[in-house]
């Protein structure tokens, strides 16, 4: 069971939404700002990264799902050094989906793949099914069209995205779908 967010966590989430979204000059809409994150890690901290957590500069605890989502949105080039300051790994800085690939995902998914979602296609985000931060590639078979809320749900593990017969499907939480069947949105068909 997920614990409810504390008052400082809710305030931080609201502030992050305000700070990472700016209005565009092209008539109503907004554009996401990519956060810049400075991360200091030791090799032993990377051994079990999936269960790790973090704290903001103000002491608010970030659970693993929120941390991963923030890291996915940030410009990060992970550099891993050993105890002698020798470079062990130097990662990639971008995981953005090129325009041609975005069009291909939208042609296949039409919109958000979560059943019942009616978010317009222009607001769709592109989710890496195998996470980019774990080496997942930015290619059609590894991408799914999700609305912002569903994208956050997928990044935090509240919903799961799986590929069935070459198409991304959603497995909803057990309290919504006790059968845990892979499903796709039919609104756009």
Tab-separated table of C-alpha atoms in Angstrom:
chain	number	residue	atom	x	y	z
A	1	UNK	CA	0.000	0.000	0.000
A	2	UNK	CA	1.291	3.398	-0.943
A	3	UNK	CA	1.704	5.904	1.869
A	4	UNK	CA	0.114	9.325	1.379
A	5	UNK	CA	2.434	12.224	0.612
A	6	UNK	CA	3.357	14.462	3.512
A	7	UNK	CA	2.605	18.193	3.435
A	8	UNK	CA	6.236	19.088	2.543
A	9	UNK	CA	6.239	16.450	-0.216
A	10	UNK	CA	2.989	17.804	-1.686
A	11	UNK	CA	4.380	21.339	-1.526
A	12	UNK	CA	7.575	20.211	-3.261
A	13	UNK	CA	5.573	18.399	-5.972
A	14	UNK	CA	3.488	21.527	-6.606
A	15	UNK	CA	6.592	23.716	-6.709
A	16	UNK	CA	8.328	21.311	-9.115
A	17	UNK	CA	5.287	21.421	-11.426
A	18	UNK	CA	5.371	25.223	-11.394
A	19	UNK	CA	9.130	25.432	-11.864
A	20	UNK	CA	9.384	22.819	-14.594
A	21	UNK	CA	6.556	24.100	-16.791
A	22	UNK	CA	6.685	27.404	-18.663
A	23	UNK	CA	4.044	28.925	-20.948
A	24	UNK	CA	4.865	29.003	-24.646
A	25	UNK	CA	4.445	32.044	-26.858
A	26	UNK	CA	2.606	29.973	-29.478
A	27	UNK	CA	-0.858	30.430	-28.050
A	28	UNK	CA	-1.762	28.587	-24.873
A	29	UNK	CA	0.193	25.465	-23.978
A	30	UNK	CA	3.250	24.912	-21.992
A	31	UNK	CA	6.679	23.465	-22.349
A	32	UNK	CA	8.503	21.292	-19.815
A	33	UNK	CA	11.795	22.551	-18.417
A	34	UNK	CA	14.391	19.830	-18.045
A	35	UNK	CA	15.693	19.839	-14.481
A	36	UNK	CA	19.403	19.812	-13.862
A	37	UNK	CA	20.424	17.297	-11.241
A	38	UNK	CA	23.821	16.960	-9.623
A	39	UNK	CA	24.326	13.432	-8.306
A	40	UNK	CA	27.220	12.167	-6.207
A	41	UNK	CA	27.302	8.391	-5.903
A	42	UNK	CA	29.797	5.814	-4.807
A	43	UNK	CA	30.043	2.523	-6.648
A	44	UNK	CA	28.572	0.602	-3.698
A	45	UNK	CA	25.498	2.882	-3.824
A	46	UNK	CA	24.891	1.810	-7.414
A	47	UNK	CA	24.815	-1.891	-6.543
A	48	UNK	CA	21.170	-1.742	-5.418
A	49	UNK	CA	19.948	1.435	-7.121
A	50	UNK	CA	16.374	0.192	-7.621
A	51	UNK	CA	15.738	0.163	-3.879
A	52	UNK	CA	17.603	3.377	-3.097
A	53	UNK	CA	16.074	6.700	-2.239
A	54	UNK	CA	17.204	10.285	-2.087
A	55	UNK	CA	16.537	13.522	-0.260
A	56	UNK	CA	16.143	17.001	-1.684
A	57	UNK	CA	18.345	19.843	-0.530
A	58	UNK	CA	15.494	20.682	1.891
A	59	UNK	CA	15.399	17.197	3.403
A	60	UNK	CA	12.269	15.880	1.681
A	61	UNK	CA	12.629	12.138	1.048
A	62	UNK	CA	12.199	11.062	-2.590
A	63	UNK	CA	11.122	7.431	-2.981
A	64	UNK	CA	12.815	5.369	-5.743
A	65	UNK	CA	10.006	5.865	-8.298
A	66	UNK	CA	9.996	9.646	-7.922
A	67	UNK	CA	13.786	9.747	-8.039
A	68	UNK	CA	13.856	7.656	-11.236
A	69	UNK	CA	11.186	9.882	-12.843
A	70	UNK	CA	13.155	13.026	-11.956
A	71	UNK	CA	16.378	11.489	-13.249
A	72	UNK	CA	14.652	10.490	-16.513
A	73	UNK	CA	13.593	14.121	-17.057
A	74	UNK	CA	16.982	15.610	-16.178
A	75	UNK	CA	20.068	16.204	-18.260
A	76	UNK	CA	22.423	13.752	-16.624
A	77	UNK	CA	25.654	12.250	-17.760
A	78	UNK	CA	26.436	9.656	-15.136
A	79	UNK	CA	30.136	9.274	-14.508
A	80	UNK	CA	31.147	6.414	-12.219
A	81	UNK	CA	34.564	6.413	-10.598
A	82	UNK	CA	36.296	3.825	-8.431
A	83	UNK	CA	38.042	4.571	-5.128
A	84	UNK	CA	41.165	5.705	-7.022
A	85	UNK	CA	39.126	8.244	-9.036
A	86	UNK	CA	39.536	6.171	-12.185
A	87	UNK	CA	36.629	6.485	-14.610
A	88	UNK	CA	34.653	3.217	-14.740
A	89	UNK	CA	31.676	4.296	-16.851
A	90	UNK	CA	30.519	7.416	-18.661
A	91	UNK	CA	26.844	7.360	-19.620
A	92	UNK	CA	24.555	9.010	-22.135
A	93	UNK	CA	23.145	12.496	-21.695
A	94	UNK	CA	19.974	12.246	-23.749
A	95	UNK	CA	17.098	9.834	-23.938
A	96	UNK	CA	14.803	12.093	-25.946
A	97	UNK	CA	12.653	10.640	-28.703
A	98	UNK	CA	13.328	12.096	-32.185
A	99	UNK	CA	10.343	13.638	-34.020
A	100	UNK	CA	10.163	10.842	-36.630
A	101	UNK	CA	9.944	8.236	-33.877
A	102	UNK	CA	7.308	10.280	-32.009
A	103	UNK	CA	5.183	10.278	-35.157
A	104	UNK	CA	5.610	6.512	-35.507
A	105	UNK	CA	4.536	5.920	-31.874
A	106	UNK	CA	1.481	8.159	-32.327
A	107	UNK	CA	0.602	6.432	-35.606
A	108	UNK	CA	0.661	3.087	-33.790
A	109	UNK	CA	-0.859	4.094	-30.399
A	110	UNK	CA	-2.990	7.094	-31.529
A	111	UNK	CA	-2.849	8.490	-27.968
A	112	UNK	CA	-2.410	7.249	-24.420
A	113	UNK	CA	-2.554	3.433	-24.292
A	114	UNK	CA	-4.194	3.360	-20.826
A	115	UNK	CA	-7.783	2.123	-21.216
A	116	UNK	CA	-10.307	4.958	-21.043
A	117	UNK	CA	-7.793	7.809	-21.375
A	118	UNK	CA	-8.930	10.567	-23.748
A	119	UNK	CA	-5.943	12.925	-23.413
A	120	UNK	CA	-5.348	14.530	-26.840
A	121	UNK	CA	-2.421	13.187	-28.897
A	122	UNK	CA	-0.509	16.487	-28.690
A	123	UNK	CA	-0.165	15.992	-24.920
A	124	UNK	CA	1.216	12.456	-25.152
A	125	UNK	CA	4.602	11.673	-23.636
A	126	UNK	CA	6.864	8.839	-24.758
A	127	UNK	CA	7.661	6.189	-22.159
A	128	UNK	CA	10.635	3.812	-22.368
A	129	UNK	CA	9.221	0.351	-21.564
A	130	UNK	CA	12.697	-0.939	-20.681
A	131	UNK	CA	13.902	2.124	-18.755
A	132	UNK	CA	16.419	4.317	-20.508
A	133	UNK	CA	18.466	4.631	-17.324
A	134	UNK	CA	18.864	0.830	-17.321
A	135	UNK	CA	20.058	0.746	-20.940
A	136	UNK	CA	16.646	0.621	-22.656
A	137	UNK	CA	16.907	1.838	-26.210
A	138	UNK	CA	14.995	4.697	-27.791
A	139	UNK	CA	13.311	2.680	-30.546
A	140	UNK	CA	9.710	2.014	-31.560
A	141	UNK	CA	9.354	-1.410	-29.913
A	142	UNK	CA	10.544	0.067	-26.575
A	143	UNK	CA	8.273	3.139	-26.542
A	144	UNK	CA	4.649	3.642	-25.513
A	145	UNK	CA	2.427	6.703	-25.782
A	146	UNK	CA	1.196	7.775	-22.332
A	147	UNK	CA	-0.483	10.864	-20.932
A	148	UNK	CA	1.511	12.702	-18.261
A	149	UNK	CA	-0.325	11.059	-15.344
A	150	UNK	CA	0.047	7.557	-16.785
A	151	UNK	CA	3.713	8.246	-17.534
A	152	UNK	CA	4.274	9.150	-13.887
A	153	UNK	CA	2.309	6.033	-12.840
A	154	UNK	CA	4.493	3.843	-15.077
A	155	UNK	CA	7.727	5.428	-13.831
A	156	UNK	CA	6.674	4.927	-10.206
A	157	UNK	CA	5.533	1.334	-10.796
A	158	UNK	CA	1.809	1.922	-10.161
A	159	UNK	CA	1.064	0.581	-13.649
A	160	UNK	CA	3.188	-1.755	-15.749
A	161	UNK	CA	3.762	-1.521	-19.488
A	162	UNK	CA	4.356	-4.802	-21.340
A	163	UNK	CA	4.682	-5.700	-25.016
A	164	UNK	CA	2.168	-8.216	-26.402
A	165	UNK	CA	2.422	-9.188	-30.087
A	166	UNK	CA	4.599	-6.138	-30.779
A	167	UNK	CA	2.203	-3.644	-29.162
A	168	UNK	CA	2.572	-1.966	-25.758
A	169	UNK	CA	-0.174	-2.880	-23.265
A	170	UNK	CA	-0.934	-1.739	-19.719
A	171	UNK	CA	-1.329	-3.899	-16.635
A	172	UNK	CA	-3.413	-1.859	-14.220
A	173	UNK	CA	-3.087	-2.067	-10.415
A	174	UNK	CA	-4.612	-5.141	-8.792
A	175	UNK	CA	-7.335	-3.093	-7.050
A	176	UNK	CA	-8.520	-1.859	-10.477
A	177	UNK	CA	-7.968	-5.072	-12.443
A	178	UNK	CA	-7.767	-8.147	-10.185
A	179	UNK	CA	-7.155	-10.357	-13.252
A	180	UNK	CA	-3.988	-8.323	-14.092
A	181	UNK	CA	-4.587	-8.715	-17.844
A	182	UNK	CA	-2.590	-6.686	-20.380
A	183	UNK	CA	-4.987	-4.106	-21.863
A	184	UNK	CA	-4.904	-1.345	-24.471
A	185	UNK	CA	-7.000	1.755	-24.902
A	186	UNK	CA	-9.740	1.278	-27.533
A	187	UNK	CA	-10.917	4.914	-27.440
A	188	UNK	CA	-8.737	5.784	-30.443
A	189	UNK	CA	-9.733	2.778	-32.601
